[in-house]
Coordinates of C-alpha atoms in Angstrom, one line a residue:
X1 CA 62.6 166.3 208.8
X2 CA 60.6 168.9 210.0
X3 CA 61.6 171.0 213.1
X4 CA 58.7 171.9 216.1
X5 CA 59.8 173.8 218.8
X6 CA 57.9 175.9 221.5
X7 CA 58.0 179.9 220.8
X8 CA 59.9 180.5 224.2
X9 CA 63.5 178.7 222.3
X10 CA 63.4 181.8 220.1
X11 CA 64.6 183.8 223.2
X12 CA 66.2 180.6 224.9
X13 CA 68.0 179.1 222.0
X14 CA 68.1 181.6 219.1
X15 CA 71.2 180.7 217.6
X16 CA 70.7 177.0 217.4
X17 CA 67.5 177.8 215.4
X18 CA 69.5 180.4 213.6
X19 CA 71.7 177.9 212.6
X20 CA 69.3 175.1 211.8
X21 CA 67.8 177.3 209.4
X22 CA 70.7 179.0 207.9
X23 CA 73.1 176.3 207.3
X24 CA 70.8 173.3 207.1
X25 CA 67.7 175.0 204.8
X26 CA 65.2 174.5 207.9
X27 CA 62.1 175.1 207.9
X28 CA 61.0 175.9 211.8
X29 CA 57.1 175.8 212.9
X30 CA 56.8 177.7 216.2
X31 CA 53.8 176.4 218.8
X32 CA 52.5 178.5 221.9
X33 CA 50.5 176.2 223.9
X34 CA 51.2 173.2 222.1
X35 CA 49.2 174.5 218.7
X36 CA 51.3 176.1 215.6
X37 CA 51.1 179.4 215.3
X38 CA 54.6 180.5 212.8
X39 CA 57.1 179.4 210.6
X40 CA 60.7 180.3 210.3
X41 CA 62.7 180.1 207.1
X42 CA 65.5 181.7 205.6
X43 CA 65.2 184.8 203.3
X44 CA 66.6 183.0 200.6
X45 CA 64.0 179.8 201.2
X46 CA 61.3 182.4 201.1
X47 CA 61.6 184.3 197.7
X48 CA 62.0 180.9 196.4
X49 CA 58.7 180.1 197.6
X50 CA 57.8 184.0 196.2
X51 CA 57.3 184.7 192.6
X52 CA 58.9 187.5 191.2
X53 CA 56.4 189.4 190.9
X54 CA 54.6 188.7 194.5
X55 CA 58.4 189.9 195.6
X56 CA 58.9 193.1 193.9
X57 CA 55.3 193.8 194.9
X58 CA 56.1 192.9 198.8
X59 CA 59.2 194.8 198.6
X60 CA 57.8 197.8 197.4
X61 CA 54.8 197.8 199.4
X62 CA 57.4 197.5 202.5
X63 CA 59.1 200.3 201.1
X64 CA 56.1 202.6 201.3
X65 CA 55.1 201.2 204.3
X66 CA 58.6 202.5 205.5
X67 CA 58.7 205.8 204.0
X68 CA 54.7 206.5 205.8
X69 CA 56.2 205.9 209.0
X70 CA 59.3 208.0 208.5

């Protein structure tokens, strides 16, 4: 079943949606003003949804990003 809930239960109600995610593979989309703007998922769920290669090249693009900014 997929999960809609407004941007303002991050702050409100962050561990329920922390939960949802975690323990029930949840997918969240996040509206502000009644339009979709994000989705939340698991770490996990998302390199699934990766290839290994699009992952090792995020990761290491992060990691530059990282060491620019240090």
């Amino acid at each position: 079943m997929i999960q809609i809930r407004p941007i303002p239960d991050l702050q409100n109600d962050y561990n329920s949606i922390e939960n949802s995610i975690l323990e029930n593979d949840q997918t969240i989309y996040l509206t502000k003003n009644g339009y979709g703007t994000m989705v939340i998922m698991s770490i996990q769920k998302y390199e699934k949804l990766m290839t290994k290669a699009e992952y090792n090249q995020y990761i290491e693009n992060a990691l530059d990003e990282a060491e620019k900014e240090a």
